[in-house]
Each structure stands twice: as structure tokens, then as C-alpha cells.
Tab-separated table of C-alpha atoms in Angstrom:
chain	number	residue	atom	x	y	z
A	163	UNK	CA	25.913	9.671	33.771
A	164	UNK	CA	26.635	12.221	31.034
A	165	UNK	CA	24.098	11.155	27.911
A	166	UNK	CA	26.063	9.944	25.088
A	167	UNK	CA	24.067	11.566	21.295
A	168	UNK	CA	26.642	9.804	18.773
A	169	UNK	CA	25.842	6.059	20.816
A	170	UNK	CA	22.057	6.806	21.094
A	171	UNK	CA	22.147	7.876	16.724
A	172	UNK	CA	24.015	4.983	16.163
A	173	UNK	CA	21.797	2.459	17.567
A	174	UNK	CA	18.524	4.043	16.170
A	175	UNK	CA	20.356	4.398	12.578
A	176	UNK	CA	21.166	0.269	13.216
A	177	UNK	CA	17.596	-0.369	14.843
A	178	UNK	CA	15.999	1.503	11.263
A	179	UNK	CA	18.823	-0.363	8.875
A	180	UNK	CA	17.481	-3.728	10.588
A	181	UNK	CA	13.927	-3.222	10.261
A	182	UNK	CA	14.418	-1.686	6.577
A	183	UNK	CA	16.639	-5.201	5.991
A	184	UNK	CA	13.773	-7.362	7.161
A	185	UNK	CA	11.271	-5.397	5.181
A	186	UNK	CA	13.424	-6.719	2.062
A	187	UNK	CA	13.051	-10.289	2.657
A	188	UNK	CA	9.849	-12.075	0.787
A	189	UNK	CA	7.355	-11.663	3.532
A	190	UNK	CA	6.081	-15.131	3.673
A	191	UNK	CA	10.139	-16.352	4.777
A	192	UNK	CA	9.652	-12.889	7.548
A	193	UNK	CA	6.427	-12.835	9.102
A	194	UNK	CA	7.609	-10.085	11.676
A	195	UNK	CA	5.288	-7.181	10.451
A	196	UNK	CA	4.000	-6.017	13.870
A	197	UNK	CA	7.382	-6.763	14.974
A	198	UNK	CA	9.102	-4.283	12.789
A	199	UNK	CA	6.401	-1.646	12.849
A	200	UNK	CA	6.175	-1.913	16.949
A	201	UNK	CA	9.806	-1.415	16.830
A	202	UNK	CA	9.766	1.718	14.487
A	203	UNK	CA	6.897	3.226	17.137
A	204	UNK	CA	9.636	3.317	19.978
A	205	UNK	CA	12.025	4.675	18.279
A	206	UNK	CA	9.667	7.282	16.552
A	207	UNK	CA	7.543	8.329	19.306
A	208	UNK	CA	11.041	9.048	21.123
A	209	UNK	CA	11.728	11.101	18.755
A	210	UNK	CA	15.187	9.950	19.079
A	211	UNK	CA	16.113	9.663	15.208
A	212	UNK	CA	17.709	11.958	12.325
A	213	UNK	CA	15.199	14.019	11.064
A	214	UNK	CA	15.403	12.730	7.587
A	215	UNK	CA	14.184	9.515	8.513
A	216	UNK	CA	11.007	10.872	9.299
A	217	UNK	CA	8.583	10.240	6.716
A	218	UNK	CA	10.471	7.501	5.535
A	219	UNK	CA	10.036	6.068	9.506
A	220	UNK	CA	5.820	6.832	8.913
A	221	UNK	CA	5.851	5.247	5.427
A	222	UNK	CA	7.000	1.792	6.801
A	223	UNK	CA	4.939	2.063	9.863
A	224	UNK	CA	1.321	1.871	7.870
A	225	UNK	CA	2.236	-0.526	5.148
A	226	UNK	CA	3.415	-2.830	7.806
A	227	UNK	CA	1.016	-2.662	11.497
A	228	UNK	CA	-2.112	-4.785	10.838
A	229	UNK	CA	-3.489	-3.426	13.993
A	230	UNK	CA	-6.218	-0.808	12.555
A	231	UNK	CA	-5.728	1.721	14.554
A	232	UNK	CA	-2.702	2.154	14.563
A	233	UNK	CA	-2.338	2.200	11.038
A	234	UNK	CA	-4.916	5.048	10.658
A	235	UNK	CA	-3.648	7.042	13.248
A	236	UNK	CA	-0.044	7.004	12.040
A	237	UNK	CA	-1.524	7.326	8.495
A	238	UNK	CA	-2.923	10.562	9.546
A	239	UNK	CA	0.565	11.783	11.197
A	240	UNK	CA	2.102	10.882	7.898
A	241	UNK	CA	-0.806	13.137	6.190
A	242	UNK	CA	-0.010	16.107	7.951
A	243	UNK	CA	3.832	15.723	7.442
A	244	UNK	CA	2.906	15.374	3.522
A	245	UNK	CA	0.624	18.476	3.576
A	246	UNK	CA	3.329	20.201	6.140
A	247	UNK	CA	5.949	19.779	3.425
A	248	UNK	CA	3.849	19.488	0.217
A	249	UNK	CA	5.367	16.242	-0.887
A	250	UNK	CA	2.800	14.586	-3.314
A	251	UNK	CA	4.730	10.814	-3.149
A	252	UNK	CA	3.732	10.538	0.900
A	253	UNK	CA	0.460	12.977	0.269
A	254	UNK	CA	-0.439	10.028	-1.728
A	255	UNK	CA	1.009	7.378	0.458
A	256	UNK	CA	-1.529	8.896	3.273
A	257	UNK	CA	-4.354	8.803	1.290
A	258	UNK	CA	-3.472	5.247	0.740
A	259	UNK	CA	-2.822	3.808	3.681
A	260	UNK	CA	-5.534	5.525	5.918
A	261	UNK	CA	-8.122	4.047	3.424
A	262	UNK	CA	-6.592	0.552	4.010
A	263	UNK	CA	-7.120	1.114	7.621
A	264	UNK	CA	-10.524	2.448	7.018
A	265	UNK	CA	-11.076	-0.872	4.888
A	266	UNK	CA	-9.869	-3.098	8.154
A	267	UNK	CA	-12.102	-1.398	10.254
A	268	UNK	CA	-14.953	-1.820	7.678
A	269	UNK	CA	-15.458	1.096	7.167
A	270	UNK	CA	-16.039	1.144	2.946
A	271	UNK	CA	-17.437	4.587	2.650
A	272	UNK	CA	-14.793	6.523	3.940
A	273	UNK	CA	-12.369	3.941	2.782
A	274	UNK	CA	-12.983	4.884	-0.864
A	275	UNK	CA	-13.341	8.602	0.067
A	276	UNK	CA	-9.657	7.981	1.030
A	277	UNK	CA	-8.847	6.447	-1.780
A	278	UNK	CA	-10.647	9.032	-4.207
A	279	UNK	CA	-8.407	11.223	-2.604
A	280	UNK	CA	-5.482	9.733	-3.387
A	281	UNK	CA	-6.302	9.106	-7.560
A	282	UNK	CA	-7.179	12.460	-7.275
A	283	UNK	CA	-3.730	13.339	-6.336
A	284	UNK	CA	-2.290	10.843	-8.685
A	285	UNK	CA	-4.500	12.121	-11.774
A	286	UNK	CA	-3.911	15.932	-11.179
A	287	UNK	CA	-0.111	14.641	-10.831
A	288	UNK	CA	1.190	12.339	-13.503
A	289	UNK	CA	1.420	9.637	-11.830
A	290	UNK	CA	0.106	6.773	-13.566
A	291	UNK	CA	1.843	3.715	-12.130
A	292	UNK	CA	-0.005	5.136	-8.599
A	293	UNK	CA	-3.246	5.718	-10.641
A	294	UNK	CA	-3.025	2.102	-11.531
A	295	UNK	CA	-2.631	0.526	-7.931
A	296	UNK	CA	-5.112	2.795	-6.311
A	297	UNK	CA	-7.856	1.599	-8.892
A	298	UNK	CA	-6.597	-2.049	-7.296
A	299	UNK	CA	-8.012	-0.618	-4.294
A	300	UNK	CA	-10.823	0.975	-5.006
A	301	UNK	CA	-11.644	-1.916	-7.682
A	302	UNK	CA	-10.871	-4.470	-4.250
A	303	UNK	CA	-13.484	-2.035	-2.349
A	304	UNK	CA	-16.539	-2.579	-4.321
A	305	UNK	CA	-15.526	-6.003	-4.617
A	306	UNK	CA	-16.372	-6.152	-1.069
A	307	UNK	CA	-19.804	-4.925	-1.110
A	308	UNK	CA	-20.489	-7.189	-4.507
A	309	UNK	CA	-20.606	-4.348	-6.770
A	310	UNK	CA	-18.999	-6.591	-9.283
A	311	UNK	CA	-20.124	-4.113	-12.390
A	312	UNK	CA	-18.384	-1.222	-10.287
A	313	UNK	CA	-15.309	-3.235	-9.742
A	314	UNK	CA	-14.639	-4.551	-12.684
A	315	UNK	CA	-14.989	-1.118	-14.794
A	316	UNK	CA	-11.814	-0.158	-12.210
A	317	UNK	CA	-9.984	-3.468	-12.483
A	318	UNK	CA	-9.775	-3.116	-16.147
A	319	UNK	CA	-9.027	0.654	-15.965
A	320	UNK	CA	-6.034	-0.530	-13.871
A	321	UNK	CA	-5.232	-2.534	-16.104
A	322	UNK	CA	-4.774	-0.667	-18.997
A	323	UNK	CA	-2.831	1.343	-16.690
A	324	UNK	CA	-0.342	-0.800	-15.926
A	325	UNK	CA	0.472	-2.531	-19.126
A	326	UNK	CA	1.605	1.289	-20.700
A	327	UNK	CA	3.109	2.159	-16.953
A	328	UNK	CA	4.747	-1.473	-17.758
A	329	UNK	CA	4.390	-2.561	-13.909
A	330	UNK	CA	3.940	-6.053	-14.596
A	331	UNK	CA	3.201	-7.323	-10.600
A	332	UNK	CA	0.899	-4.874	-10.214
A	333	UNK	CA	-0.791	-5.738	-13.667
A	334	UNK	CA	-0.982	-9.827	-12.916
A	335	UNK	CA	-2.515	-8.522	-9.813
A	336	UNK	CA	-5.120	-6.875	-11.095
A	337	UNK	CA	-5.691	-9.227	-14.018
A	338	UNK	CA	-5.866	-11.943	-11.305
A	339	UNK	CA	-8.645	-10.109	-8.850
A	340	UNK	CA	-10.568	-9.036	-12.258
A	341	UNK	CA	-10.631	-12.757	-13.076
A	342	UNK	CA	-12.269	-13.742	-9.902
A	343	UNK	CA	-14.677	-10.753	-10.488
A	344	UNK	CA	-15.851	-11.965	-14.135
A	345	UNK	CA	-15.912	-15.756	-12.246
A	346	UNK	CA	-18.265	-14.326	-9.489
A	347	UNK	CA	-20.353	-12.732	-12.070
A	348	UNK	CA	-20.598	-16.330	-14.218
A	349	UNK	CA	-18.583	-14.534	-17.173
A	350	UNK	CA	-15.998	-17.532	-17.487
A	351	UNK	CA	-14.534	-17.029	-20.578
A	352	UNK	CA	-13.432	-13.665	-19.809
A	353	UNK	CA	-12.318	-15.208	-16.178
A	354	UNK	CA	-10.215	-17.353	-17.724
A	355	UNK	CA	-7.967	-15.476	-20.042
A	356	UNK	CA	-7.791	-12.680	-17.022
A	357	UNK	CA	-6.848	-16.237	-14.655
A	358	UNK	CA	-4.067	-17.331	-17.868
A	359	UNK	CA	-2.540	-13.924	-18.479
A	360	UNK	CA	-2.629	-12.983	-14.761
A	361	UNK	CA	-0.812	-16.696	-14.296
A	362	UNK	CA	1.703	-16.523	-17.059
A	363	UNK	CA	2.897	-13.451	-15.488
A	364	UNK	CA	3.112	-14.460	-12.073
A	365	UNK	CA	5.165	-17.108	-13.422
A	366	UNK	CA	7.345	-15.262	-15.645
A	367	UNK	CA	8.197	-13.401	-12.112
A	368	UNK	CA	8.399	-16.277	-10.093
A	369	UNK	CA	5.954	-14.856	-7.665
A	370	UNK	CA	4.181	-17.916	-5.704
């Protein structure tokens, strides 16, 4: 049976389309995260996909597999493509996600290595709104290990990030996690406007 190249792109192009459609959809009315990234695996490790749906094939893969490993292996494929091709955007996007896999494997100290890395990148580069949401992480980081003076200083910087960058989700988020952070540490008051403001804009977006 002769191979046939135009049937095999068309169903990969469909099988990406479907998976980038699902991706769309609010998460909690989804639930098919493995499913999707599992999916992009097969058709990426058989290489059997246009080229220019590389990275963007990568990209989806470690924002969506909760399985650790996988995520920080693919996070490191998606590293050397970045460095391969010198694009900041997924440079960063590496950075990112291989300290979130760090994180799930509990490992802190390389986590926020990673994540160093990647407001390096975003500092040297411009990029604020991404200078915002990696001090989320890092901020979420020391969080973990009850550094609460630590994570607040990088909640707030975050926060004044994000309300010039005008991200508002990103900003309720971090006003939100910074509020639970001044509630651990018995500073109330300040928990509570950070608990309002974060609230107001949550609503405002109709984010549940």
C-alpha cells in the first residue's frame, strides 16, 4: 500500500485543531488535560506534523501534562528548540514550565533557579506582563517553604506589575495569593483589602 502524505497531514493538522479547540474551553467544563497532551506526544514523537507546529506542539504539551516528568522532559526539548532558534517568547516559556515541573516534583531549589532564569530573560527583555506572572511563581515558591516575608515582597512586586502591564487576571491573582500570605502572617487588614480588590476583580471578569 503506497503511503498517502496529504491524508496523513490532514489528520495530524485536524488531531492539533481539536486539541487546540479543547484547550479553549474553561477547563473546569474540559477536564481532558492528560488527554490532550498524551495525544500531542503521538503525534509529536512521530514526527509526523508541519514543521511550524513545532514549538507551538511543545508549548501546549507542558502547560497541559500533570505527570512531572513528562512535563520537565518536554520542557527541556522545548528549551533547546528556544536556544536552537533564539526565540525569547518559548526561551521563556522553558524556563517556566520546567520550574513548574521542578515545583511538582518538590524540588524548590532548582524550581526557583528555573524561574530566576526566566525573569532574567523577561527583565533583560521588556517584557513586563511575563515579569509579572513569573514573580506569581516565584512569590507561590516561597510560599511553599513559609517564607511569607520573601513571598510577599514578590507578590506585591507582581503586582505593581500588572496593574501598569494592565493584565487584570493575572493581577486578581496575585492580589488574591498575597491576601492569603498577609492572612497567614496575622496581617488582616492588609489581607482583606488584597481578598476585596482581588474579589471585585474576579467578579468584574466573571471568573469563578
Amino acid at each position: 500500500m503506497m503511503h498517502n502524505p496529504c491524508g496523513s497531514i490532514f489528520f495530524n493538522k485536524a488531531a492539533i485543531f481539536v486539541c487546540l479547540f479543547f484547550i479553549l474551553l474553561p477547563r473546569d467544563a474540559c477536564g481532558q488535560d492528560k488527554i490532550i497532551a498524551d495525544s500531542l506526544i503521538l503525534i509529536f514523537e512521530a514526527g509526523d506534523y508541519d514543521p511550524e507546529d513545532r514549538m507551538e506542539i511543545l508549548r501546549v504539551i507542558c502547560d497541559l501534562h500533570p505527570d512531572p516528568e513528562k512535563k520537565l522532559y518536554y520542557s527541556q526539548v522545548l528549551l533547546e528548540a528556544a536556544e536552537l532558534q533564539g526565540d525569547i517568547d518559548d526561551l521563556f516559556k522553558g524556563y517556566l514550565e520546567l520550574g513548574n515541573a521542578l515545583k511538582l516534583q518538590g524540588n524548590l531549589p532548582e524550581a526557583l533557579e528555573s524561574y530566576f532564569k526566566a525573569a532574567e530573560i523577561a527583565s533583560e527583555n521588556g517584557m513586563k506582563t511575563y515579569l509579572g506572572k513569573i514573580s506569581i511563581s516565584i512569590a507561590d515558591t516561597y510560599s511553599s517553604i513559609n517564607n511569607y516575608q520573601v513571598s510577599t515582597s514578590y507578590y506585591e512586586r507582581a503586582i505593581n506589575i500588572l496593574r501598569e502591564e494592565n493584565d487584570s487576571l493575572n493581577l486578581a491573582i496575585a492580589l488574591y495569593n498575597a491576601g492569603d500570605e498577609y492572612n497567614k502572617s496575622d496581617r488582616l487588614d492588609t489581607a482583606i483589602l488584597h481578598f476585596k480588590e482581588s474579589g471585585e476583580i474576579f467578579r468584574i471578569l466573571k471568573y469563578e
